[in-house]
Short mmCIF file of C-alpha atoms and ligand atoms in Angstrom, two decimals:
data_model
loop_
_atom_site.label_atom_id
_atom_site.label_comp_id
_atom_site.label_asym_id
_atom_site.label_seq_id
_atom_site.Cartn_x
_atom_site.Cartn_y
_atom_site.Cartn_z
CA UNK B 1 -16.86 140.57 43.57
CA UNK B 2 -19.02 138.12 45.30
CA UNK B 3 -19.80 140.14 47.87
CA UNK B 4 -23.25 142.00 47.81
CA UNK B 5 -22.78 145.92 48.21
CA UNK B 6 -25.15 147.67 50.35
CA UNK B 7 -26.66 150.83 49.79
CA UNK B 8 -27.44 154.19 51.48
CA UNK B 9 -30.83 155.79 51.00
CA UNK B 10 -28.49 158.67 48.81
CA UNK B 11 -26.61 156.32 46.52
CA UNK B 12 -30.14 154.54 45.76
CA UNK B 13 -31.70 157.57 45.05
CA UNK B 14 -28.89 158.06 42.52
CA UNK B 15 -29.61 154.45 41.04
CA UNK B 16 -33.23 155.96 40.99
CA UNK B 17 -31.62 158.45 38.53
CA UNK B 18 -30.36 156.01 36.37
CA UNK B 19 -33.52 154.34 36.40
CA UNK B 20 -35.82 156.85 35.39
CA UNK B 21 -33.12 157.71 32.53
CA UNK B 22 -33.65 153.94 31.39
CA UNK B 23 -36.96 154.08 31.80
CA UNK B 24 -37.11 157.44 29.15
CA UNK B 25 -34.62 155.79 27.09
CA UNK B 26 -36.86 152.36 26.97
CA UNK B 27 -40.18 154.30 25.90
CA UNK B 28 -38.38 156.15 22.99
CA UNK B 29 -36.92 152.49 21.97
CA UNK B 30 -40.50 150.85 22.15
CA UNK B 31 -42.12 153.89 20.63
CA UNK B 32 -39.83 153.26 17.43
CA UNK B 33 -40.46 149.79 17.43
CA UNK B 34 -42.80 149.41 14.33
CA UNK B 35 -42.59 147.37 11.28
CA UNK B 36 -40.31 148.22 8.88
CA UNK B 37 -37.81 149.78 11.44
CA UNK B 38 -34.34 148.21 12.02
CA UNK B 39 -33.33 146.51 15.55
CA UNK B 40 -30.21 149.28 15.26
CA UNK B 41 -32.67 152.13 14.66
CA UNK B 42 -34.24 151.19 17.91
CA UNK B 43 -30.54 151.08 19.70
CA UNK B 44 -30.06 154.83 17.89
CA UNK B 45 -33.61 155.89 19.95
CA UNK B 46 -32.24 154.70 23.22
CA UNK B 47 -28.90 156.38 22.83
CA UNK B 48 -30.25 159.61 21.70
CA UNK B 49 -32.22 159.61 25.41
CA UNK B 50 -29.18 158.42 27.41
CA UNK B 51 -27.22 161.37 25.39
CA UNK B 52 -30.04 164.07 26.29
CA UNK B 53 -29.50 163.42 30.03
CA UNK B 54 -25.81 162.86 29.74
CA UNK B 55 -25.94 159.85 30.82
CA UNK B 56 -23.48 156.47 29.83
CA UNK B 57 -24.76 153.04 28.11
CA UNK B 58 -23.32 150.39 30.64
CA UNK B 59 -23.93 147.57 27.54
CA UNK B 60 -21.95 149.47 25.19
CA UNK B 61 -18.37 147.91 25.61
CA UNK B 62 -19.49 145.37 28.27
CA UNK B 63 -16.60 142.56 27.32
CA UNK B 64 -16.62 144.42 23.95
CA UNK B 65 -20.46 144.19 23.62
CA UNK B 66 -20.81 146.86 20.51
CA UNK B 67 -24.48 148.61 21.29
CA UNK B 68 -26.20 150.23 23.89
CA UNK B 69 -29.56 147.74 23.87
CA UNK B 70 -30.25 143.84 22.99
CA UNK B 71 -33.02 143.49 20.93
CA UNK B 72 -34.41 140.38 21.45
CA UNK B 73 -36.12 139.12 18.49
CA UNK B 74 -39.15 135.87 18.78
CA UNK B 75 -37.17 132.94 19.48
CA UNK B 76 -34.16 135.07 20.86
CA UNK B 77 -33.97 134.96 24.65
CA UNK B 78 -31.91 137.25 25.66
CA UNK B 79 -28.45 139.22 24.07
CA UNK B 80 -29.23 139.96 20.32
CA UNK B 81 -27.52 142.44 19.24
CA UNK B 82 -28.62 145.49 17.12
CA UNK B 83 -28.44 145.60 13.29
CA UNK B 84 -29.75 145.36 9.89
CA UNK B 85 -32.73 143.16 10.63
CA UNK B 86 -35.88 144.99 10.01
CA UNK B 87 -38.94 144.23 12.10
CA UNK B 88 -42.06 142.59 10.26
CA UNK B 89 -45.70 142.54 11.45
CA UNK B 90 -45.99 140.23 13.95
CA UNK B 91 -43.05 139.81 15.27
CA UNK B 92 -42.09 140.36 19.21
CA UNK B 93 -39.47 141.97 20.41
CA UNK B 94 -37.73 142.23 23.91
CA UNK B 95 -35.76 145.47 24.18
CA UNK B 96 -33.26 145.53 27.04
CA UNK B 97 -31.28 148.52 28.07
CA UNK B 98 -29.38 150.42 31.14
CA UNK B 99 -27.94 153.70 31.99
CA UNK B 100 -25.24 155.10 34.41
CA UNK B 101 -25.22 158.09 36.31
CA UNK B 102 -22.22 159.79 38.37
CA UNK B 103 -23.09 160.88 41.52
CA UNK B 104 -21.42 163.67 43.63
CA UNK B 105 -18.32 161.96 44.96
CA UNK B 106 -17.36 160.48 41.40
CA UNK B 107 -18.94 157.21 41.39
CA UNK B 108 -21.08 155.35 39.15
CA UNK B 109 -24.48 153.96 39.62
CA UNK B 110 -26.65 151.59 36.96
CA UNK B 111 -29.96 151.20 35.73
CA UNK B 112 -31.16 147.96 33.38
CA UNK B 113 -34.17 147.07 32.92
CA UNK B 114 -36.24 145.10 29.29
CA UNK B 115 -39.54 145.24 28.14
CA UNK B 116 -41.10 143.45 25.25
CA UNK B 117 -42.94 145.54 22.41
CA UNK B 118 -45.45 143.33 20.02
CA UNK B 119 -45.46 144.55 16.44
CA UNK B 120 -48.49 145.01 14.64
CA UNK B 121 -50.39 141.93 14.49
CA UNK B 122 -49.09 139.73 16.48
CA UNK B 123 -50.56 136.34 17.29
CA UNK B 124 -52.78 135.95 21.02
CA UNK B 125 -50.19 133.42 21.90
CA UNK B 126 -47.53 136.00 21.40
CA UNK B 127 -49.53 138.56 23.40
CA UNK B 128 -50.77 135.62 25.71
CA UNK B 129 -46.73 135.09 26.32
CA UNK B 130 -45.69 138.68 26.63
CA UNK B 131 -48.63 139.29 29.18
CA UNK B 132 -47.50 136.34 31.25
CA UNK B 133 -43.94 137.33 31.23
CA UNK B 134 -44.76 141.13 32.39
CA UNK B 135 -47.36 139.50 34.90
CA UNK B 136 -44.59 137.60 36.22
CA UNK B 137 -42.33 139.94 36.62
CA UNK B 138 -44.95 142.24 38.56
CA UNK B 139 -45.55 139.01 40.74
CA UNK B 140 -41.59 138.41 41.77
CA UNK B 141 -41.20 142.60 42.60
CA UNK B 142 -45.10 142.00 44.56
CA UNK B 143 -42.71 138.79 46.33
CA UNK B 144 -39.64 140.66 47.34
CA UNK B 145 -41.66 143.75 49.29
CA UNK B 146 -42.00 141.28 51.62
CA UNK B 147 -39.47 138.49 51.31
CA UNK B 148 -37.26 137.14 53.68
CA UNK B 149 -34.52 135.32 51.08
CA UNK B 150 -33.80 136.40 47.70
CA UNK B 151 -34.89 133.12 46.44
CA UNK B 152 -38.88 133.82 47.23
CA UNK B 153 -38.20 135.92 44.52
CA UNK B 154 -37.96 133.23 41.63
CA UNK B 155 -40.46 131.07 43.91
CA UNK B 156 -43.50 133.81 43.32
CA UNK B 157 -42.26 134.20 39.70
CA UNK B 158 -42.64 130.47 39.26
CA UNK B 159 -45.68 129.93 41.72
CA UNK B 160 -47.78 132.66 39.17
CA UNK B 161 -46.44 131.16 35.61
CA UNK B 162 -47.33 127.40 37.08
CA UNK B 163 -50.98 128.44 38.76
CA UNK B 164 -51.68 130.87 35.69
CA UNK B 165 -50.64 128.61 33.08
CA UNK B 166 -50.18 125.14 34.44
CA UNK B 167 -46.95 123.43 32.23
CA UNK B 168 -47.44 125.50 28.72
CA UNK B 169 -44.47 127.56 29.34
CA UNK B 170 -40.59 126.95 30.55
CA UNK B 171 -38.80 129.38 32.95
CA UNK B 172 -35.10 129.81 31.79
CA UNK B 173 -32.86 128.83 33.65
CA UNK B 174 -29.41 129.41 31.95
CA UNK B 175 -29.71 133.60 32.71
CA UNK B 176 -30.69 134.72 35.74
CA UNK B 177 -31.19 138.32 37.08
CA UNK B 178 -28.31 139.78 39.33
CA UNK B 179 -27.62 142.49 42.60
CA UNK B 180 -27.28 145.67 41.39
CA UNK B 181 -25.61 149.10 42.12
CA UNK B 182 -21.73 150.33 41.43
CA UNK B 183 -21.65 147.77 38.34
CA UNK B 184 -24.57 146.03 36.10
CA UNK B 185 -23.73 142.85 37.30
CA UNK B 186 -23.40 142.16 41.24
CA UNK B 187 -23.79 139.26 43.55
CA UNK B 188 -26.20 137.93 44.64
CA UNK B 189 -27.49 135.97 41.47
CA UNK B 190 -31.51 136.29 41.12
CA UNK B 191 -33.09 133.30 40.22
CA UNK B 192 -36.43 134.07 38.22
CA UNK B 193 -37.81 130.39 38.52
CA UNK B 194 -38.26 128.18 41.77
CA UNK B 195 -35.18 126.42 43.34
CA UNK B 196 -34.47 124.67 46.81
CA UNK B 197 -31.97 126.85 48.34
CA UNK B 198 -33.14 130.63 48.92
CA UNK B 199 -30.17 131.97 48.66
CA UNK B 200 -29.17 134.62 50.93
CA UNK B 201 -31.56 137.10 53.12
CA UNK B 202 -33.00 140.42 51.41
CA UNK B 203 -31.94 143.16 53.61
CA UNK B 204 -32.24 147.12 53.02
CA UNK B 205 -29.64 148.52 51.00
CA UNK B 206 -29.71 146.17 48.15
CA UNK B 207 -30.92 146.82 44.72
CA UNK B 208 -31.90 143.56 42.46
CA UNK B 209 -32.31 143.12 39.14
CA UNK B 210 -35.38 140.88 38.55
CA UNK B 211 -35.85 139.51 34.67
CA UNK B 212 -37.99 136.59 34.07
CA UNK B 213 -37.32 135.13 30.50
CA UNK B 214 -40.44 133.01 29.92
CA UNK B 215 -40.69 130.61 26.19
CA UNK B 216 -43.02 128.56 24.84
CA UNK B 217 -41.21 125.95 24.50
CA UNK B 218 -38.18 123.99 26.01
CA UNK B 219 -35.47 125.70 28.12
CA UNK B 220 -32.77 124.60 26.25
CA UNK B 221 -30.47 127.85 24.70
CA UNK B 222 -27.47 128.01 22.72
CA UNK B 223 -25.46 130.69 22.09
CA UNK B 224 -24.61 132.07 18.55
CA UNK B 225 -21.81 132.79 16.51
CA UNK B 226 -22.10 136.35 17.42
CA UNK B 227 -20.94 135.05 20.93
CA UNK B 228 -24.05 137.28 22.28
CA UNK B 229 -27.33 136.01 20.95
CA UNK B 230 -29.07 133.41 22.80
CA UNK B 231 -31.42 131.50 20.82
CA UNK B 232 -34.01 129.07 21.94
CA UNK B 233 -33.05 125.38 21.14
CA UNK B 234 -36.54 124.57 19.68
CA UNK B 235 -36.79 127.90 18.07
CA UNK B 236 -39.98 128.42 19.88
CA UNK B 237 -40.17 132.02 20.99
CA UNK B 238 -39.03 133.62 23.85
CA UNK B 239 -39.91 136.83 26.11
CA UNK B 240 -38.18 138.41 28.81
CA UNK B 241 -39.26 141.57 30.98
CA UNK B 242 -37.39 143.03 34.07
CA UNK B 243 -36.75 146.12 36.57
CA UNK B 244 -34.04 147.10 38.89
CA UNK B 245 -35.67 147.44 42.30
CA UNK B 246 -34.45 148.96 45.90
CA UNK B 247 -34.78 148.07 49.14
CA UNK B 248 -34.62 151.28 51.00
CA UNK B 249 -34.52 151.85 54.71
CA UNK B 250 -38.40 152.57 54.34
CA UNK B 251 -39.82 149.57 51.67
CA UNK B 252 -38.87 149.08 47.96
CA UNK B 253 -39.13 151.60 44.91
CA UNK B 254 -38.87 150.34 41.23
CA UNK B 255 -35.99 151.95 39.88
CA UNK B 256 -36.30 151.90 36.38
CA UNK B 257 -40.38 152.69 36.70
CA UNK B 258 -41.05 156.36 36.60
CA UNK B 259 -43.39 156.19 39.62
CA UNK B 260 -41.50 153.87 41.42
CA UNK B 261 -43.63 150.64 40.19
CA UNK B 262 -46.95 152.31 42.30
CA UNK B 263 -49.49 151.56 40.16
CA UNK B 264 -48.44 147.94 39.20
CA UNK B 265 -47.97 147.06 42.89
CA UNK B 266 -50.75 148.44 44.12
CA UNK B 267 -52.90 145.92 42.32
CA UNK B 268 -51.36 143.10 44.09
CA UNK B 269 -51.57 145.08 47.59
CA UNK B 270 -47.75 146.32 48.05
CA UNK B 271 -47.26 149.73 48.44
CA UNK B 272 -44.13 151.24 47.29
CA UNK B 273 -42.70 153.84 49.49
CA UNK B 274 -40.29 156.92 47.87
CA UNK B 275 -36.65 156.53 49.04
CA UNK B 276 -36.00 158.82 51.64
CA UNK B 277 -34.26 161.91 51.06
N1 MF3 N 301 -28.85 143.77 30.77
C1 MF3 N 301 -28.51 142.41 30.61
C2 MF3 N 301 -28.99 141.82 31.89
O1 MF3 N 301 -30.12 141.99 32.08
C3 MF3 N 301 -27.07 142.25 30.34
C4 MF3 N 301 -26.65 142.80 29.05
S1 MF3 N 301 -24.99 142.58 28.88
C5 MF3 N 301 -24.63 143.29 27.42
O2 MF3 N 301 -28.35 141.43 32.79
F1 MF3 N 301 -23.37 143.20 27.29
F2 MF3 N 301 -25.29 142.72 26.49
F3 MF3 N 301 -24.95 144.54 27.49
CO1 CO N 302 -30.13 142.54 34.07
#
């Protein structure tokens, strides 16, 4: 399906559902991220919140993918999958999740959205890294309140990373973030770094899923054996945060951000706006 599905007000408030469910599930999933706690105890947390609202994992059985979260350890990017490996002090973790909700007329509407969680001590360039990659994010939603293409998107996310932090970090390139809204995964593709073309215009009724993944190293990834976890080349580590946003007939609302992304945004002067009802 390469053509991008356009919302009502109604069927984003619904996604708005399964955002604040993802949202719920994500804090019980960071809450539980200590030391000494396994990446599948952390999966178990998330799916006990989906299961409290009655609401479905849209990872679990993705092309066969076998959990409801990626747990992104260090130099993992993006895709690890949940199991026996135990978190240590110091280590950094991204956590990426999504729910779906069924609305009255049958039909299914998705929330993802990632956050990283620092365990313990963790090292300031690890913070520093996490911080920029959250900042970044914040910057690209800021972007699209008042963007024209998609592609000013990835542009803002790039502009902040570059003027914040001159060359020290890479943008990946090899994942991008993706329309939202009947399925995870929609057209149009969401660049989180800078590129020539803009892509096509941002118009009401969309929902985008933005998710910079920012390293400390080169951009290069490979995939594992697993067939899921993406690894970075120079094993340099890697941090990824994102949100599912709308654009609403009245302005945009952070889905997967229990108040809609208010008090981020307002920082950087956008003001989110509820979705009408
Ligand atoms: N949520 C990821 C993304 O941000 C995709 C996960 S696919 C899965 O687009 F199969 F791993 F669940
Ligand atoms: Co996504």
């Amino acid at each position: 399906m390469r053509r991008i599905e356009y919302k009502t007000d109604a069927q984003l408030a619904s996604m708005a559902a399964a955002g604040v469910i993802t949202s719920r599930a994500l804090d019980a999933a960071v809450d539980a991220a200590r030391a000494g706690v396994s990446t599948l105890d952390l999966d178990q947390a998330f799916r006990q919140v989906l299961d409290e609202h009655q609401a479905a994992s849209n990872f679990l059985g993705y092309y066969d993918y076998p959990a409801a979260i990626c747990a992104s350890v260090n130099e993992e990017v993006v895709h690890g999958i949940p199991g026996e490996r135990v978190l240590q002090d110091g280590d950094m973790i991204s956590i990426d999740g999504g729910a779906i909700v069924t609305d009255a007329y049958g039909k299914k509407w998705h929330g993802d959205s990632a956050r990283t969680a620092l365990i313990g001590n963790v090292s300031d360039a690890r913070r520093e890294l996490s911080e920029i990659t959250r900042a970044a994010l914040w910057h690209g939603i800021a972007a699209a309140a008042s963007a024209r293409k998609v592609g000013e998107i990835g542009l803002a996310v790039e502009e902040f990373v570059r003027a914040e932090t001159g060359d020290k970090y890479g943008i990946i390139e090899d994942f991008v973030g993706h329309g939202i809204g009947s399925q995870m995964h929609m057209a149009p593709d969401v660049l989180n770094y800078a590129a020539r073309d803009l892509g096509p215009r941002l118009k009401k009724g969309m929902a985008l899923a933005i998710e910079p993944m920012i390293v400390a190293g080169s951009i290069e990834t490979t995939t594992l054996d697993d067939g899921w976890t993406v690894v970075t080349d120079d094993g340099k580590d890697a941090c990824q945060w994102e949100h599912s946003v709308a654009f609403h007939s009245e302005g945009i609302w952070v889905l997967t951000a229990e108040d809609g992304g208010a008090s981020e945004l307002s920082k950087l002067g956008v003001t989110v706006k509820p979705i009408p009802s």
